[in-house]
PDB file of C-alpha atoms in Angstrom:
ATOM      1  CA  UNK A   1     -79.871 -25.543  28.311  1.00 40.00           C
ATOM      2  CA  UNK A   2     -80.172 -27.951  31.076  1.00 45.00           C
ATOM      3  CA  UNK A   3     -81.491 -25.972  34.044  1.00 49.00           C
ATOM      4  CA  UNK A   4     -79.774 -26.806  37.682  1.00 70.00           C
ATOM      5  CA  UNK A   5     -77.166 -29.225  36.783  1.00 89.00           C
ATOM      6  CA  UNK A   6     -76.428 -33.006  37.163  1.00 96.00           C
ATOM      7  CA  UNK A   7     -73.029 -33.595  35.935  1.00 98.00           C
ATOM      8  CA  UNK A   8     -69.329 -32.158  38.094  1.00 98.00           C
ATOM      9  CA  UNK A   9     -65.981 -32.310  37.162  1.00 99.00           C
ATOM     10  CA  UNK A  10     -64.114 -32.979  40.399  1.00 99.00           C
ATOM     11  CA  UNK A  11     -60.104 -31.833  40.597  1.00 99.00           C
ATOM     12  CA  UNK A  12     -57.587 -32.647  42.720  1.00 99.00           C
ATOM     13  CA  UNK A  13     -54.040 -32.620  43.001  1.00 98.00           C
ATOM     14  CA  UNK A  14     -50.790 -34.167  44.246  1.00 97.00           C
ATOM     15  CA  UNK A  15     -47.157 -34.860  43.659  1.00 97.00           C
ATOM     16  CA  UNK A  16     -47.639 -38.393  43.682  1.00 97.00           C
ATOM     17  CA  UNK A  17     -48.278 -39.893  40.059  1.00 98.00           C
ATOM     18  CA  UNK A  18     -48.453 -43.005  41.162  1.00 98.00           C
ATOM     19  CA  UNK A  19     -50.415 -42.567  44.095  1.00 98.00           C
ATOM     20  CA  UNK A  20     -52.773 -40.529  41.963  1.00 98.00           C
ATOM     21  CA  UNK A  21     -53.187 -43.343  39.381  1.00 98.00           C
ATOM     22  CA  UNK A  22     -54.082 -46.075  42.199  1.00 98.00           C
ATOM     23  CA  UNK A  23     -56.912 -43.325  43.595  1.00 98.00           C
ATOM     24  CA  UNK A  24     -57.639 -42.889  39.784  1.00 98.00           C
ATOM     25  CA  UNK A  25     -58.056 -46.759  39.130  1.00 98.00           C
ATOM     26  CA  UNK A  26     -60.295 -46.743  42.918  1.00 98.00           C
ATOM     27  CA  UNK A  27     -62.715 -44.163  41.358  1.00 99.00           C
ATOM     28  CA  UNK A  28     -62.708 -46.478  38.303  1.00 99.00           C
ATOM     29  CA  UNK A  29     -63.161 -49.570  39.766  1.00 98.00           C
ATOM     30  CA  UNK A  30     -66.052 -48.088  42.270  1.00 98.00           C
ATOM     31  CA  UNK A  31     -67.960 -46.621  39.703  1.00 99.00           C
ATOM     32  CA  UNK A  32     -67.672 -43.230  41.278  1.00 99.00           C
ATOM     33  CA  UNK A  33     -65.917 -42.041  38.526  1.00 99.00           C
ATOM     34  CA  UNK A  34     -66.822 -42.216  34.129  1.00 99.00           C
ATOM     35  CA  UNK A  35     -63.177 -40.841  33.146  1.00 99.00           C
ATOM     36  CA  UNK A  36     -60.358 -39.657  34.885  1.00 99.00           C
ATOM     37  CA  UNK A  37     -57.735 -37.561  33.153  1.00 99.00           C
ATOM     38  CA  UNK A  38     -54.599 -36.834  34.961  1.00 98.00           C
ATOM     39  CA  UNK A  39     -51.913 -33.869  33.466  1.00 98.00           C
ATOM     40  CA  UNK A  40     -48.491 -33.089  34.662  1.00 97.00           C
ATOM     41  CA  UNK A  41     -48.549 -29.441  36.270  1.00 96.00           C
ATOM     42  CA  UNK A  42     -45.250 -27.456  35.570  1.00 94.00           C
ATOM     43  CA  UNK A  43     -45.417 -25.949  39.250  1.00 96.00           C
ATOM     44  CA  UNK A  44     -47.706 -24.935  41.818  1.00 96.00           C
ATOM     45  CA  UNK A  45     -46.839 -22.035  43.891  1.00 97.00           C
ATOM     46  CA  UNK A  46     -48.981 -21.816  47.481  1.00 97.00           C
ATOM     47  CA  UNK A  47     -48.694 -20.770  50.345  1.00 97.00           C
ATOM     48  CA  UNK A  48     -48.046 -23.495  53.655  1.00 95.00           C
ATOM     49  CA  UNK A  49     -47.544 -22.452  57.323  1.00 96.00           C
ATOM     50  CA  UNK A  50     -46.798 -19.081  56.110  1.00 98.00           C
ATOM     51  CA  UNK A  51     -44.196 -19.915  53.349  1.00 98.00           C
ATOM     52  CA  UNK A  52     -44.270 -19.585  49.749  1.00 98.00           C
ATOM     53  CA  UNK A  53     -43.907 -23.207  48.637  1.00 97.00           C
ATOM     54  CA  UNK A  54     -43.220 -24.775  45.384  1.00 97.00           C
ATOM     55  CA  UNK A  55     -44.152 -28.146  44.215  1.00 96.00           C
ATOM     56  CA  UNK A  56     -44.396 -30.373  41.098  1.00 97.00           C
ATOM     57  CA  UNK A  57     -47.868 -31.773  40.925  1.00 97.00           C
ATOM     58  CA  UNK A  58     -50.313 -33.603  38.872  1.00 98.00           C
ATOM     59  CA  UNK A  59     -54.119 -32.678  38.139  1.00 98.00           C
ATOM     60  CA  UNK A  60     -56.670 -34.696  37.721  1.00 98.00           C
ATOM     61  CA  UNK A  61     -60.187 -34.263  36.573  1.00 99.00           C
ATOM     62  CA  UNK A  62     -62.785 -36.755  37.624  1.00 99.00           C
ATOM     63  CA  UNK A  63     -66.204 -36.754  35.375  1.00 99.00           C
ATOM     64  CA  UNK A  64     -68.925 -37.807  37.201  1.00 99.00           C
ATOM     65  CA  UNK A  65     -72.383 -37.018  38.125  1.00 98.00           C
ATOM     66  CA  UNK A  66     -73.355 -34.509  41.187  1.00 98.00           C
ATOM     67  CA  UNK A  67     -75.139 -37.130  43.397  1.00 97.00           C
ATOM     68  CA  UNK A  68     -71.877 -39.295  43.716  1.00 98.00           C
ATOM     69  CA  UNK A  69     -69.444 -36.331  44.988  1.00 98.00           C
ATOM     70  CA  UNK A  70     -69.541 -36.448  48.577  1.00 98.00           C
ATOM     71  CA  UNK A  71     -68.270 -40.602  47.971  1.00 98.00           C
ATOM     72  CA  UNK A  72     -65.693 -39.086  45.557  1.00 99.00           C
ATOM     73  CA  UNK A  73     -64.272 -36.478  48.090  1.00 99.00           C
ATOM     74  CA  UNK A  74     -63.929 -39.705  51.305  1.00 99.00           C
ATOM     75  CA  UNK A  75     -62.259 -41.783  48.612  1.00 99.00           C
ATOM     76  CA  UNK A  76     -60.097 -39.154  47.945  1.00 99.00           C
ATOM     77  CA  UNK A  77     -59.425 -37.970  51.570  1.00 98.00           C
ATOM     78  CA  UNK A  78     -58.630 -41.664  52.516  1.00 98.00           C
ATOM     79  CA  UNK A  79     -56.420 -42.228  50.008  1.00 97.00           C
ATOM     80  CA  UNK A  80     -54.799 -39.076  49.788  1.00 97.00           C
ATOM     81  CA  UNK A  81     -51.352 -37.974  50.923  1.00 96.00           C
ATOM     82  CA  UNK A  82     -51.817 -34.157  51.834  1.00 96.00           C
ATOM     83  CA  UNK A  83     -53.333 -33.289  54.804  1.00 96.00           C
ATOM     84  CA  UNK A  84     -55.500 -30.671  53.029  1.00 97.00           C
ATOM     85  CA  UNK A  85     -55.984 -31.765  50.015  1.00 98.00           C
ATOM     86  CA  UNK A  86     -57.562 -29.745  47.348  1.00 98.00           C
ATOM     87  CA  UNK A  87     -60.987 -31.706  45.763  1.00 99.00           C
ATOM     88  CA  UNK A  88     -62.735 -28.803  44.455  1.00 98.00           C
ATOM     89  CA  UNK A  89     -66.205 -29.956  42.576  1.00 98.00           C
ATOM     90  CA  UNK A  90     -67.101 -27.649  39.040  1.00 98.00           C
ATOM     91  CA  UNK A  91     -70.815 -27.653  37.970  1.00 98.00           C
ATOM     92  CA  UNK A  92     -70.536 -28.351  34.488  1.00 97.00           C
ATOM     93  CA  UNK A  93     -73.845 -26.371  33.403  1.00 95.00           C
ATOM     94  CA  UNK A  94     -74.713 -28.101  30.118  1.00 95.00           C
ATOM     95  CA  UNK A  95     -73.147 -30.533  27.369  1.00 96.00           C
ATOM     96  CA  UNK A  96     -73.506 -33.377  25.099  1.00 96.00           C
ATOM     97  CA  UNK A  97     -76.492 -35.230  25.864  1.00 96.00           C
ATOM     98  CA  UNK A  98     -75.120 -38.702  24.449  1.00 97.00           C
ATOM     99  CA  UNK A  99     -71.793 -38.065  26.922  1.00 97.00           C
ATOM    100  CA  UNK A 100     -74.066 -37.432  29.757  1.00 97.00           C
ATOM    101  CA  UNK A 101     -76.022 -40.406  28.610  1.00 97.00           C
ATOM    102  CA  UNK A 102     -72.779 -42.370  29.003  1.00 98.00           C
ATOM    103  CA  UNK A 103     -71.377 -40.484  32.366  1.00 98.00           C
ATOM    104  CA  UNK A 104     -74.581 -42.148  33.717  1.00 97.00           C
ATOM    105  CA  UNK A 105     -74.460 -45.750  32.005  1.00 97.00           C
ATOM    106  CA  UNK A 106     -71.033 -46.344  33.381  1.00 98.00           C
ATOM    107  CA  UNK A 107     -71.545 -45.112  37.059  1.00 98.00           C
ATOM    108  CA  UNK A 108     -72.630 -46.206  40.215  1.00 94.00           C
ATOM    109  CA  UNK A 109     -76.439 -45.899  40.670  1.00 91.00           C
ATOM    110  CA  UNK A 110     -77.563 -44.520  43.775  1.00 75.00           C
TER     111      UNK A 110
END
């Protein structure tokens, strides 16, 4: 098993598909980004200046590698139409070496 960890899995979220596929395409085109896979949420239920809200939203999942994240999450904040959005980063702890091989062909180099 890989010890620490080099690889993330950012998410995000928004109601906006086609907002979401332009930052998507961004992440893409910047090399921030190896995949992105985006999936229609039924509903989200949270809470927003003390109401229970309810939205339709869309997730996406950004594979990348740890070093890149903090230019992931201003790409995202800049292009992004909540005020708070959510851009939560998940360790992914080990894997396929030949996908991590590719994760790191395909993005930016620092």
């Amino acid at each position: 098993m890989n010890s620490g960890y080099s690889y993330i899995q950012v998410v995000t979220t928004m109601d906006d598909l086609d907002t979401l596929k332009k930052l998507s395409m961004l992440l893409l085109k910047e090399k921030l980004a190896a995949c992105v896979q985006i999936s229609e949420l039924e509903e989200s239920v949270y809470i927003w200046e003390e109401k229970i809200e309810r939205a339709k939203e869309y997730i996406c999942v950004i594979k990348t590698r740890k070093e890149l994240y903090k230019k992931i999450e201003e790409v995202i904040k800049k292009n992004h139409p909540y005020s708070v959005p959510e851009i939560v980063a998940i360790p992914v702890i080990d894997g396929n070496k030949d996908y991590f091989n590719w994760i790191d062909e395909v993005t930016l180099k620092e």
